[in-house]
Coordinates of C-alpha atoms in Angstrom, one line a residue:
Chain A
X19 CA 0.2 0.3 0.4
X20 CA 1.2 3.7 -0.8
X21 CA 1.8 5.6 2.4
X22 CA 3.4 8.1 1.5
X23 CA 4.0 10.0 5.2
X24 CA 4.6 6.3 5.8
X25 CA 7.4 6.0 3.6
X26 CA 8.7 10.2 4.9
X27 CA 9.1 9.3 7.9
X28 CA 11.0 6.4 7.2
X29 CA 13.4 7.8 4.9
X30 CA 12.9 12.0 5.2
X31 CA 13.6 13.8 8.0
X32 CA 16.8 13.0 9.3
X33 CA 17.0 9.8 7.7
X34 CA 18.5 8.0 5.6
X35 CA 17.2 8.9 1.8
X36 CA 20.3 6.5 -0.9
X37 CA 19.3 9.8 -2.2
X38 CA 19.8 12.1 0.1
X39 CA 22.8 14.7 -0.3
X40 CA 23.2 16.3 3.2
X41 CA 25.1 19.7 3.3
X42 CA 25.4 22.2 5.9
X43 CA 22.3 24.3 5.5
X44 CA 20.9 22.0 3.0
X45 CA 19.5 17.7 1.7
X46 CA 19.9 17.7 -1.8
X47 CA 18.1 15.3 -3.7
X48 CA 19.9 13.2 -6.4
X49 CA 17.1 11.5 -7.4
X50 CA 17.2 11.6 -11.2
X51 CA 13.0 12.2 -10.8
X52 CA 12.9 15.1 -8.7
X53 CA 11.6 18.8 -9.8
X54 CA 13.2 20.2 -7.6
X55 CA 16.4 19.2 -6.7
X56 CA 16.4 19.3 -2.4
X57 CA 14.8 16.6 -0.3
X58 CA 11.4 18.1 0.8
X59 CA 8.4 16.6 2.0
X60 CA 6.4 17.5 -2.0
X61 CA 9.9 17.2 -3.3
X62 CA 10.2 13.1 -2.3
X63 CA 9.6 11.3 -5.5
X64 CA 9.1 8.1 -3.5
X65 CA 7.1 10.6 -0.5
X66 CA 4.9 11.6 -3.2
X67 CA 2.5 9.4 -5.2
X68 CA 1.7 12.0 -7.7
X69 CA 4.0 13.3 -9.1
X70 CA 5.5 14.7 -12.8
X71 CA 8.8 16.3 -13.6
X72 CA 10.1 17.5 -16.7
X73 CA 13.4 16.2 -17.3
X74 CA 15.3 17.1 -21.0
X75 CA 16.8 14.3 -23.4
X76 CA 18.9 15.5 -26.4
X77 CA 18.2 18.4 -26.7
X78 CA 14.5 17.3 -26.7
X79 CA 12.3 18.0 -23.0
X80 CA 10.2 15.2 -22.0
X81 CA 6.8 15.5 -19.0
X82 CA 7.0 12.4 -16.8
X83 CA 4.2 11.6 -14.7
X84 CA 3.2 10.0 -12.7
X85 CA -0.1 8.4 -10.7
X86 CA -0.9 6.5 -8.1
X87 CA -3.0 4.0 -9.5
X88 CA 0.6 2.8 -11.7
X89 CA 1.9 2.2 -8.0
X90 CA 1.8 -1.8 -7.9
X91 CA 3.7 -1.5 -12.1
X92 CA 7.1 -0.6 -11.5
X93 CA 8.3 -1.2 -14.7
X94 CA 5.5 1.2 -16.4
X95 CA 5.2 3.6 -13.5
X96 CA 5.7 6.9 -15.7
X97 CA 4.4 8.6 -18.5
X98 CA 6.3 10.6 -20.3
X99 CA 5.3 13.8 -23.1
X100 CA 7.2 14.8 -26.1
X101 CA 6.7 18.1 -25.7
X102 CA 6.9 20.6 -27.8
X103 CA 9.4 22.3 -28.5
X104 CA 7.4 26.1 -28.6
X105 CA 8.1 27.0 -25.5
X106 CA 4.5 29.2 -24.9
X107 CA 3.4 25.5 -27.1
X108 CA 4.9 23.2 -24.4
X109 CA 3.7 25.7 -21.5
X110 CA 0.1 25.5 -22.4
X111 CA 1.0 21.0 -23.5
X112 CA 1.7 20.8 -19.6
X113 CA -1.3 22.6 -18.5
X114 CA -3.4 20.1 -20.2
X115 CA -1.5 17.5 -18.9
X116 CA -1.4 18.6 -15.6
X117 CA -5.2 20.1 -15.0
X118 CA -6.7 19.4 -11.8
X119 CA -2.3 18.5 -10.1
X120 CA -2.1 20.2 -7.5
X121 CA -0.1 24.1 -7.6
X122 CA 2.9 22.9 -6.2
X123 CA 3.4 20.4 -8.8
X124 CA 1.8 22.7 -12.0
X125 CA 4.6 25.6 -11.5
X126 CA 6.9 23.6 -10.3
X127 CA 7.1 21.6 -14.2
X128 CA 6.7 24.8 -15.1
X129 CA 9.8 26.7 -13.7
X130 CA 11.8 23.8 -15.2
X131 CA 10.7 23.9 -18.2
X132 CA 11.8 27.6 -18.8
X133 CA 15.6 26.8 -16.5
X134 CA 15.8 24.0 -19.1
X135 CA 14.8 26.0 -22.7
X136 CA 16.9 28.9 -21.4
X137 CA 20.3 26.9 -20.3
X138 CA 18.8 24.9 -24.3
X139 CA 19.4 28.0 -26.1
X140 CA 23.2 28.9 -24.4
X141 CA 24.6 25.4 -25.2
X142 CA 23.2 26.3 -29.3
X143 CA 24.6 30.1 -28.9
X144 CA 28.6 28.9 -27.6
X145 CA 28.6 25.9 -30.2
X146 CA 28.7 28.5 -33.0
X147 CA 31.3 30.5 -30.9
X148 CA 35.2 30.1 -30.6
X149 CA 35.3 27.3 -27.1
X150 CA 38.7 27.4 -25.6
X151 CA 41.0 24.0 -25.7
X152 CA 42.4 22.9 -22.5
X153 CA 45.1 21.8 -23.6
X154 CA 46.8 19.0 -20.6
X155 CA 50.1 20.0 -19.5
X156 CA 52.3 17.1 -18.5
X157 CA 54.7 18.0 -15.3
X158 CA 57.3 16.9 -16.1
X159 CA 57.2 17.4 -20.1
X160 CA 57.1 20.5 -18.9
X161 CA 60.0 20.7 -15.8
X162 CA 62.5 19.3 -18.3
X163 CA 61.6 21.7 -21.1
X164 CA 62.0 24.6 -18.9
X165 CA 65.8 22.9 -17.3
X166 CA 67.0 22.2 -21.0
X167 CA 65.7 26.7 -22.4
X168 CA 68.1 27.6 -19.7
X169 CA 70.8 25.7 -20.8
X170 CA 70.4 25.9 -23.7
X171 CA 70.8 30.1 -22.5
X172 CA 73.4 29.5 -20.5
X173 CA 75.0 27.4 -23.9
X174 CA 73.8 30.3 -26.4
X175 CA 76.3 32.7 -24.6
X176 CA 73.5 36.0 -25.8
X177 CA 75.9 39.0 -25.6
X178 CA 78.9 37.7 -27.1
X179 CA 76.4 36.6 -30.2
X180 CA 75.1 39.4 -30.5
X181 CA 78.9 42.0 -29.5
X182 CA 81.0 39.5 -32.2
X183 CA 78.5 39.4 -35.3
X184 CA 78.2 43.6 -35.1
X185 CA 81.7 43.5 -35.0
X186 CA 81.8 41.7 -37.8
X187 CA 79.4 43.7 -39.4
X188 CA 81.3 46.7 -38.6
X189 CA 84.3 45.0 -40.6
X190 CA 82.4 44.0 -43.6
X191 CA 81.3 47.8 -43.8
X192 CA 77.9 47.5 -43.8
X193 CA 77.4 51.0 -41.7
X194 CA 79.6 52.3 -44.7
X195 CA 81.0 55.8 -43.2
X196 CA 79.0 56.2 -40.0
X197 CA 82.3 55.2 -37.8
X198 CA 85.2 56.5 -38.7
X199 CA 86.8 53.6 -37.2
X200 CA 88.4 52.7 -40.2
X201 CA 91.2 54.6 -39.8
X202 CA 92.5 52.2 -36.6
X203 CA 92.7 49.5 -39.5
X204 CA 94.5 50.6 -41.6
X205 CA 96.9 51.2 -38.7
X206 CA 96.8 47.0 -37.8
X207 CA 98.0 47.1 -41.7
X208 CA 100.8 49.3 -41.3
X209 CA 102.1 47.8 -38.1
X210 CA 101.8 44.2 -39.4
X211 CA 103.6 45.2 -42.6
X212 CA 106.7 46.6 -40.1
X213 CA 107.3 43.7 -38.2
X214 CA 107.2 41.8 -41.3
X215 CA 110.0 44.2 -42.6
X216 CA 111.8 43.8 -39.4
X217 CA 111.9 40.1 -39.0
X218 CA 113.5 40.1 -42.0
X219 CA 116.2 42.5 -40.5
X220 CA 116.3 40.8 -38.1
X221 CA 116.6 37.8 -40.2
X222 CA 119.7 40.0 -41.8
X223 CA 121.8 40.5 -39.3
X224 CA 121.5 37.0 -37.3
X225 CA 123.9 36.3 -40.7
X226 CA 125.6 39.7 -40.4
X227 CA 126.4 39.2 -36.7
X228 CA 129.4 36.4 -37.7
X229 CA 132.8 38.3 -37.1
X230 CA 131.1 41.4 -38.3
X231 CA 131.6 44.8 -36.3
X232 CA 129.1 47.1 -35.0
X233 CA 128.9 50.3 -33.3
X234 CA 126.0 49.6 -30.8
X235 CA 124.3 52.8 -29.3
X236 CA 123.4 52.9 -25.3
X237 CA 119.5 51.9 -24.3
X238 CA 119.9 55.4 -23.6
X239 CA 118.9 56.5 -27.1
X240 CA 116.8 58.5 -27.9
X241 CA 115.5 59.6 -30.9
X242 CA 116.4 62.9 -30.6
X243 CA 119.4 62.8 -30.5
X244 CA 119.7 60.3 -34.2
X245 CA 118.9 64.4 -35.2
X246 CA 122.7 64.1 -34.5
X247 CA 123.4 61.0 -36.2
X248 CA 122.4 61.9 -39.5
X249 CA 124.8 64.5 -40.5
X250 CA 127.4 61.7 -39.3
X251 CA 125.2 59.5 -41.4
X252 CA 126.0 61.3 -44.1
X253 CA 129.6 61.4 -44.0
X254 CA 130.4 58.2 -43.1
X255 CA 127.2 56.9 -45.2
X256 CA 128.0 52.7 -43.6
X257 CA 126.0 50.1 -44.3
X258 CA 126.2 49.2 -40.2
X259 CA 125.5 52.7 -39.1
X260 CA 123.0 52.0 -41.3
X261 CA 121.5 49.1 -39.7
X262 CA 122.0 51.4 -36.4
X263 CA 119.0 54.1 -36.7
X264 CA 117.1 51.2 -38.1
X265 CA 117.9 48.6 -34.7
X266 CA 116.7 51.3 -32.8
X267 CA 113.5 53.0 -34.9
X268 CA 113.0 49.3 -35.4
X269 CA 112.9 48.6 -31.3
X270 CA 110.6 51.7 -30.7
X271 CA 108.5 50.7 -33.0
X272 CA 108.9 47.0 -31.5
X273 CA 108.0 48.9 -28.1
X274 CA 104.7 51.2 -29.3
X275 CA 103.6 48.1 -31.6
X276 CA 103.0 46.8 -28.0
X277 CA 100.9 49.5 -26.3
X278 CA 99.4 48.7 -28.8
X279 CA 98.8 45.2 -28.3
X280 CA 98.0 45.6 -24.4
X281 CA 95.2 48.3 -24.8
X282 CA 93.6 46.5 -27.9
X283 CA 94.3 43.0 -26.4
X284 CA 92.5 43.8 -22.8
X285 CA 90.3 40.4 -22.5
X286 CA 92.9 38.4 -24.0
X287 CA 95.6 37.6 -20.3
X288 CA 99.2 38.1 -20.8
X289 CA 100.6 35.2 -23.0
X290 CA 100.6 37.6 -26.1
X291 CA 102.4 40.9 -24.9
X292 CA 105.1 38.6 -22.6
X293 CA 105.8 37.3 -26.2
X294 CA 107.1 40.9 -27.7
X295 CA 108.7 41.9 -24.4
X296 CA 110.5 38.2 -24.1
X297 CA 111.8 38.5 -27.6
X298 CA 113.0 41.6 -26.8
X299 CA 114.9 40.3 -23.8
X300 CA 116.2 37.6 -25.6
X301 CA 118.2 40.1 -27.5
X302 CA 119.2 41.7 -24.2
X303 CA 119.9 38.1 -22.6
X304 CA 122.2 37.2 -25.5
X305 CA 124.0 40.3 -24.1
X306 CA 124.0 39.4 -21.1
X307 CA 124.6 35.8 -21.9
X308 CA 128.3 36.5 -21.8
X309 CA 129.1 38.2 -19.4
X310 CA 127.4 35.8 -16.9
X311 CA 130.1 32.9 -19.2
X312 CA 132.8 34.4 -17.0
X313 CA 132.0 34.3 -12.7
X314 CA 130.5 30.1 -14.7
X315 CA 134.3 30.3 -16.4
X316 CA 135.7 30.8 -13.1
X317 CA 133.5 28.1 -11.1
X318 CA 135.5 25.8 -13.2
X319 CA 138.1 27.1 -12.8
X320 CA 138.0 26.9 -9.3
Chain B
X21 CA 119.4 -0.9 -25.7
X22 CA 115.6 -0.1 -27.2
X23 CA 113.3 -1.5 -23.5
X24 CA 117.0 0.7 -21.9
X25 CA 115.9 4.0 -24.3
X26 CA 112.4 3.4 -24.1
X27 CA 112.4 2.9 -19.9
X28 CA 113.1 7.2 -19.7
X29 CA 110.5 8.3 -16.6
X30 CA 110.2 12.1 -18.8
X31 CA 107.8 10.2 -20.7
X32 CA 104.9 7.8 -19.5
X33 CA 103.8 7.4 -23.5
X34 CA 107.4 5.8 -24.0
X35 CA 106.5 3.0 -20.9
X36 CA 103.9 1.7 -23.1
X37 CA 105.7 1.5 -26.1
X38 CA 107.7 -0.6 -24.4
X39 CA 105.2 -3.6 -22.8
X40 CA 104.3 -3.2 -26.7
X41 CA 107.5 -3.9 -27.9
X42 CA 107.9 -6.7 -25.8
X43 CA 104.4 -8.4 -26.8
X44 CA 106.2 -7.8 -30.6
X45 CA 109.7 -9.7 -29.7
X46 CA 106.9 -12.6 -28.3
X47 CA 104.5 -12.4 -31.5
X48 CA 104.4 -11.7 -35.1
X49 CA 103.8 -8.0 -35.5
X50 CA 99.6 -7.4 -36.1
X51 CA 98.7 -4.0 -34.0
X52 CA 101.3 -3.3 -32.4
X53 CA 103.2 -2.4 -35.7
X54 CA 101.3 0.9 -35.2
X55 CA 102.4 1.6 -31.7
X56 CA 106.3 0.3 -32.8
X57 CA 106.4 2.5 -35.1
X58 CA 105.4 5.9 -33.3
X59 CA 107.4 4.3 -30.2
X60 CA 110.4 4.1 -32.5
X61 CA 109.0 6.9 -34.4
X62 CA 109.3 9.5 -30.3
X63 CA 112.6 7.2 -30.4
X64 CA 114.0 9.8 -34.6
X65 CA 111.9 12.5 -32.2
X66 CA 114.4 12.3 -28.7
X67 CA 117.8 11.3 -30.8
X68 CA 117.2 15.3 -33.1
X69 CA 116.5 16.9 -29.6
X70 CA 118.8 15.6 -27.7
X71 CA 122.8 14.7 -30.2
X72 CA 124.2 12.0 -26.8
X73 CA 122.3 9.4 -25.9
X74 CA 120.7 9.6 -21.2
X75 CA 121.6 6.5 -19.0
X76 CA 117.7 5.4 -18.0
X77 CA 117.6 7.7 -14.5
X78 CA 118.1 10.5 -14.8
X79 CA 116.8 14.5 -14.4
X80 CA 117.6 17.4 -15.7
X81 CA 118.5 19.1 -12.3
X82 CA 121.4 16.3 -12.5
X83 CA 123.3 18.4 -15.2
X84 CA 126.5 20.3 -14.0
X85 CA 126.9 23.5 -17.5
X86 CA 123.7 25.8 -16.4
X87 CA 123.6 26.2 -20.2
X88 CA 123.3 22.8 -20.8
X89 CA 120.8 22.2 -17.8
X90 CA 118.4 25.7 -18.9
X91 CA 118.5 24.3 -22.7
X92 CA 116.8 20.4 -21.6
X93 CA 114.7 22.4 -19.7
X94 CA 113.1 24.6 -21.9
X95 CA 112.7 21.9 -24.7
X96 CA 111.5 19.7 -21.4
X97 CA 109.1 22.7 -21.3
X98 CA 108.0 22.5 -25.3
X99 CA 107.7 18.8 -25.6
X100 CA 105.2 19.1 -22.7
X101 CA 103.6 21.3 -24.1
X102 CA 103.3 20.6 -27.0
X103 CA 102.3 16.5 -25.8
X104 CA 99.3 16.4 -25.3
X105 CA 97.4 18.6 -27.2
X106 CA 94.2 20.4 -25.9
X107 CA 91.6 18.7 -27.0
X108 CA 88.5 19.4 -27.5
X109 CA 85.5 19.6 -25.1
X110 CA 82.1 17.7 -26.1
X111 CA 78.8 20.4 -26.1
X112 CA 75.1 19.5 -27.2
X113 CA 76.5 21.6 -30.2
X114 CA 79.2 19.0 -31.0
X115 CA 77.8 16.6 -30.6
X116 CA 74.4 18.0 -32.7
X117 CA 73.4 14.2 -34.9
X118 CA 73.6 16.1 -38.6
X119 CA 70.4 16.9 -39.8
X120 CA 69.8 16.6 -43.8
X121 CA 68.1 19.1 -43.8
X122 CA 71.1 21.9 -43.7
X123 CA 71.7 24.4 -45.5
X124 CA 74.1 24.7 -47.7
X125 CA 74.6 28.3 -48.2
X126 CA 75.1 27.9 -51.7
X127 CA 72.8 25.7 -52.4
X128 CA 70.4 27.0 -55.5
X129 CA 67.4 24.6 -54.8
X130 CA 66.8 26.9 -51.2
X131 CA 67.7 29.8 -53.0
X132 CA 65.0 29.4 -55.7
X133 CA 62.7 28.2 -53.1
X134 CA 63.4 31.3 -51.6
X135 CA 62.8 33.5 -54.3
X136 CA 59.3 32.3 -54.9
X137 CA 57.9 31.5 -52.0
X138 CA 56.1 33.7 -50.2
X139 CA 58.2 35.9 -48.2
X140 CA 59.9 36.3 -52.1
X141 CA 57.1 40.2 -52.1
X142 CA 59.2 41.6 -49.1
X143 CA 63.2 40.2 -49.9
X144 CA 62.0 41.4 -53.4
X145 CA 61.1 44.5 -51.6
X146 CA 57.2 45.2 -53.0
X147 CA 55.8 44.8 -48.8
X148 CA 56.5 46.9 -46.4
X149 CA 56.2 45.2 -43.1
X150 CA 52.6 45.9 -41.4
X151 CA 52.3 44.2 -37.7
X152 CA 49.1 43.7 -35.7
X153 CA 49.5 42.2 -32.3
X154 CA 46.2 41.2 -30.3
X155 CA 45.7 38.6 -27.5
X156 CA 44.2 35.6 -27.1
X157 CA 39.9 36.0 -24.9
X158 CA 39.7 38.7 -22.1
X159 CA 43.6 39.5 -22.0
X160 CA 44.7 40.7 -18.7
X161 CA 47.3 43.3 -17.4
X162 CA 50.5 41.1 -18.1
X163 CA 49.6 40.3 -22.0
X164 CA 48.6 43.8 -22.6
X165 CA 51.8 45.1 -22.1
X166 CA 53.9 43.2 -23.0
X167 CA 50.7 43.1 -26.5
X168 CA 52.5 47.7 -26.5
X169 CA 55.7 46.8 -25.6
X170 CA 56.0 44.5 -28.5
X171 CA 54.7 47.2 -30.8
X172 CA 57.3 50.0 -29.8
X173 CA 59.5 47.3 -30.6
X174 CA 58.5 45.9 -34.4
X175 CA 57.7 49.2 -36.0
X176 CA 54.6 50.1 -38.3
X177 CA 53.1 47.8 -35.9
X178 CA 49.4 47.9 -33.9
X179 CA 47.9 46.6 -31.0
X180 CA 44.5 45.5 -31.4
X181 CA 41.5 44.5 -28.5
X182 CA 40.6 40.9 -29.6
X183 CA 36.7 41.0 -28.0
X184 CA 35.8 37.8 -28.9
X185 CA 36.4 37.8 -32.3
X186 CA 37.7 34.4 -34.9
X187 CA 40.8 34.3 -36.3
X188 CA 39.0 33.5 -40.0
X189 CA 36.7 36.7 -39.6
X190 CA 40.0 39.3 -38.5
X191 CA 42.1 37.4 -41.2
X192 CA 40.2 38.6 -44.2
X193 CA 39.5 42.5 -42.5
X194 CA 43.8 41.7 -42.0
X195 CA 44.3 41.3 -45.5
X196 CA 42.1 43.8 -47.0
X197 CA 43.5 46.6 -45.4
X198 CA 46.6 46.3 -45.9
X199 CA 48.5 43.6 -43.3
X200 CA 51.3 41.9 -43.8
X201 CA 51.8 39.7 -40.4
X202 CA 49.2 39.2 -37.8
X203 CA 50.7 38.1 -34.0
X204 CA 48.6 36.3 -31.7
X205 CA 49.8 36.0 -27.8
X206 CA 47.5 33.5 -26.4
X207 CA 47.6 34.3 -22.1
X208 CA 47.2 31.8 -19.6
X209 CA 47.3 32.2 -16.5
X210 CA 47.6 35.3 -16.6
X211 CA 50.5 35.2 -18.5
X212 CA 51.4 34.9 -22.0
X213 CA 52.6 31.4 -23.0
X214 CA 51.7 31.1 -26.8
X215 CA 52.2 32.8 -30.1
X216 CA 50.2 32.3 -33.2
X217 CA 52.3 34.8 -36.3
X218 CA 50.0 34.4 -39.4
X219 CA 51.7 35.8 -42.7
X220 CA 49.1 37.6 -44.0
X221 CA 48.2 37.4 -47.7
X222 CA 47.6 33.2 -47.4
X223 CA 51.7 32.6 -45.8
X224 CA 52.6 30.6 -43.5
X225 CA 51.6 30.4 -40.0
X226 CA 54.0 29.5 -36.4
X227 CA 52.8 28.6 -33.8
X228 CA 54.8 29.1 -30.5
X229 CA 55.1 28.5 -27.6
X230 CA 56.3 31.6 -25.3
X231 CA 58.1 31.0 -22.2
X232 CA 59.7 33.9 -19.9
X233 CA 59.2 37.0 -20.5
X234 CA 60.4 39.6 -19.4
X235 CA 58.7 43.2 -19.2
X236 CA 60.8 46.6 -19.6
X237 CA 60.5 47.4 -16.5
X238 CA 61.4 44.0 -14.8
X239 CA 64.9 44.2 -16.8
X240 CA 68.4 44.8 -14.9
X241 CA 70.2 48.0 -16.4
X242 CA 68.1 48.7 -18.9
X243 CA 67.9 51.9 -21.4
X244 CA 65.5 54.3 -21.9
X245 CA 62.4 53.6 -23.4
X246 CA 62.9 52.2 -28.3
X247 CA 63.5 55.5 -29.7
X248 CA 60.3 55.2 -33.2
X249 CA 64.2 54.3 -35.4
X250 CA 63.8 51.1 -37.8
X251 CA 66.1 48.6 -35.5
X252 CA 68.4 46.1 -37.6
X253 CA 67.4 42.3 -37.3
X254 CA 70.0 40.0 -36.2
X255 CA 69.2 35.5 -36.8
X256 CA 71.8 33.4 -35.2
X257 CA 71.7 29.7 -35.8
X258 CA 68.9 29.6 -37.9
X259 CA 70.9 25.7 -39.9
X260 CA 68.7 23.7 -41.0
X261 CA 65.7 23.8 -43.8
X262 CA 62.9 24.0 -41.3
X263 CA 65.3 26.9 -39.5
X264 CA 65.6 28.7 -42.7
X265 CA 62.0 29.7 -42.6
X266 CA 61.4 30.1 -39.5
X267 CA 64.3 33.2 -39.5
X268 CA 63.2 35.0 -42.5
X269 CA 59.7 34.3 -41.3
X270 CA 61.3 36.8 -39.1
X271 CA 63.1 38.9 -40.3
X272 CA 60.3 40.1 -43.0
X273 CA 58.5 41.6 -39.5
X274 CA 60.7 44.3 -39.3
X275 CA 61.2 46.9 -42.7
X276 CA 64.6 46.9 -44.7
X277 CA 66.5 49.5 -44.2
X278 CA 68.4 49.8 -40.5
X279 CA 68.5 53.7 -39.8
X280 CA 71.8 53.3 -37.5
X281 CA 71.3 56.2 -36.6
X282 CA 69.2 54.8 -34.6
X283 CA 71.8 51.4 -33.0
X284 CA 69.0 49.7 -32.2
X285 CA 68.4 45.5 -33.6
X286 CA 66.5 43.2 -32.5
X287 CA 68.3 39.4 -32.2
X288 CA 66.5 36.0 -33.0
X289 CA 69.2 34.0 -31.5
X290 CA 68.3 29.4 -32.1
X291 CA 69.9 27.8 -29.2
X292 CA 69.3 24.2 -29.7
X293 CA 64.8 24.6 -30.8
X294 CA 64.8 27.8 -28.1
X295 CA 64.5 31.1 -30.4
X296 CA 65.8 33.9 -27.4
X297 CA 63.9 37.3 -29.2
X298 CA 66.4 40.9 -27.3
X299 CA 66.5 44.0 -27.9
X300 CA 69.4 46.5 -27.2
X301 CA 70.9 49.2 -28.1
X302 CA 74.4 49.1 -29.4
X303 CA 77.3 51.6 -29.5
X304 CA 80.2 51.3 -30.9
X305 CA 83.9 52.9 -28.5
X306 CA 86.4 51.6 -30.7
X307 CA 87.4 48.9 -33.8
X308 CA 87.3 46.1 -31.3
X309 CA 85.1 46.2 -29.0
X310 CA 81.2 47.1 -28.9
X311 CA 78.8 47.8 -25.8
X312 CA 75.2 46.7 -26.1
X313 CA 72.2 47.8 -22.9
X314 CA 68.6 45.9 -23.3
X315 CA 66.1 48.0 -24.0
X316 CA 62.9 46.0 -24.8
X317 CA 61.0 43.3 -23.9
X318 CA 63.1 39.6 -24.1
X319 CA 61.2 36.5 -24.1
X320 CA 62.6 32.5 -26.0
X321 CA 60.3 30.6 -27.9
X322 CA 59.9 27.6 -29.5
X323 CA 58.7 26.1 -32.1
X324 CA 55.5 24.1 -31.8
X325 CA 53.6 23.6 -36.1
X326 CA 54.6 25.7 -38.9
X327 CA 51.2 25.3 -41.1
X328 CA 50.9 26.1 -44.1
X329 CA 48.7 28.4 -45.9
X330 CA 47.0 31.1 -42.7
X331 CA 45.8 29.8 -39.4
X332 CA 43.0 27.5 -40.3
X333 CA 43.7 25.0 -36.5
X334 CA 41.1 22.1 -38.4
X335 CA 41.7 21.8 -42.4
X336 CA 45.2 23.5 -41.9
X337 CA 47.9 21.1 -44.0
X338 CA 50.5 22.0 -41.4
X339 CA 54.5 22.1 -43.1
X340 CA 56.7 20.3 -39.7
X341 CA 54.4 19.6 -35.7
X342 CA 56.0 19.0 -33.1
X343 CA 55.3 15.9 -32.0
X344 CA 56.7 15.3 -28.7
X345 CA 57.4 11.3 -28.5
X346 CA 59.1 11.2 -31.2
X347 CA 61.3 14.3 -31.4
X348 CA 62.2 15.2 -27.7
X349 CA 63.3 11.3 -27.9
X350 CA 66.9 11.6 -28.1
X351 CA 68.8 14.6 -26.7
X352 CA 71.1 15.6 -29.1
X353 CA 68.5 15.5 -32.2
X354 CA 67.5 19.4 -33.3
X355 CA 65.1 21.2 -35.5
X356 CA 66.6 24.3 -36.6

């Protein structure tokens, strides 16, 4: 027998119902035929033998009705009526189907129909617009990419690369005559030529050292003194003195070069500039070398 | 005799030569022949360098004569310096798997392709670039500021608010108004994370992942704001065919003739498939030194896909798509 009150006592307030969802302030009913979704005496489909709902399936609204006469036949309990797509006509359909039914259920059915049609309209509108596609990120992959990017950044040495590229463009001449630096390049080329001539001269000097006598100036010899010696050169006209002058000028040029090299090669650490003075000192070392043999001979003697 | 000469304390390789010589005496010469020849070579070298043969246990400090000691010491030092050549360290760039699509500068096919592809109009100076920058829907502050800064960096760039328009509708309108590029910056959680770069008169569309965006006020030691001068462009390390086309894509963003008066340079540097964008102001101190000062935003890009026509995610024809399982499996293989 259908005693709604008894059923409600059993499952209703503060009793157990498997469709009941309890929250702090309210109770909800998960039953799919429930019209309001709340757990109430008037909304419970189990505790009301005369009940109606509106449900939507694939864009179409249906009216479901339950009467007490079919309570014994669970398979046929719910009567399904397809409602019209037109909202106004559907409302009229509800009215004519639920005529003589309690006001509450009629009202709630219409409310539910309204809500359903509204959300159906919204769905249709949204599908026409662009939708955000959510792409899942794999945390592992993201971390890996991040790390690789850091490493690539370090390997790239961006500032150096950019500076190098800009200097290359300057050398190639893409900037035209805006910058006045090209003179330095010309000077460097000249210096290189002078170095080559000096190395040739040094070789010549080495060849001639065996046996020939030269008059070598002191270390404090200055350029200004050259002017005094010019006349002497003209007077004597000997190749030895010309070579002296060349030696001195070549040494001075070497010192100039070294200074410039040190300035321009600010980045290189010590090795290349040292070679210049070391080479130069080797010439002096050879001279000193001759002096040092005296004590060695002395030690051998003792 | 031979074994005595070999066992000098100076060079370890000589010891190895000795053992291999012993083996050689035992067996017939096969593989050790080469090492034997090397050892012999070393011996002959030694003989040529130092005339007299030295007894086995001997060091430089035992020579009494200072001149000879000194010269022996210098020779030793020279040898030590020469002996093991400095090894080239292995880097990822050294070990990179050779990509068969690497472009040879004299390649005619590539030159022909470039003469007839979508950018040829730009490179033949027929069109001037005009860029439209926009975002995805509802951009947040950071993205908006990023777009504004990009618009100052790229000349002839205009920022437009998206207003929820579909790109397919936007593109014909852009074409009709003479834009050559459409740049869409995608945003996720208030941060720009994607870039769609679409060359407009039916040009290729590239989709990038954007990361490490630094806005101007977050830069350390930055210079003043960029001026209106047209910057130069530097494209580094775009070696493969794909990299070449992407490089051209970036180059076509900027007008042809940079104004050197402005001394600004925009750099796209590719390293291991990450493209780093920097914007600097440079000054030449002398012909060997240049100083650069970073202005402008910086970000890194990673190419995700290159599509042949204009933006069409459903029916587009993709030239290249990044497939993680195939392409990310090797740490030495790069595609750009």
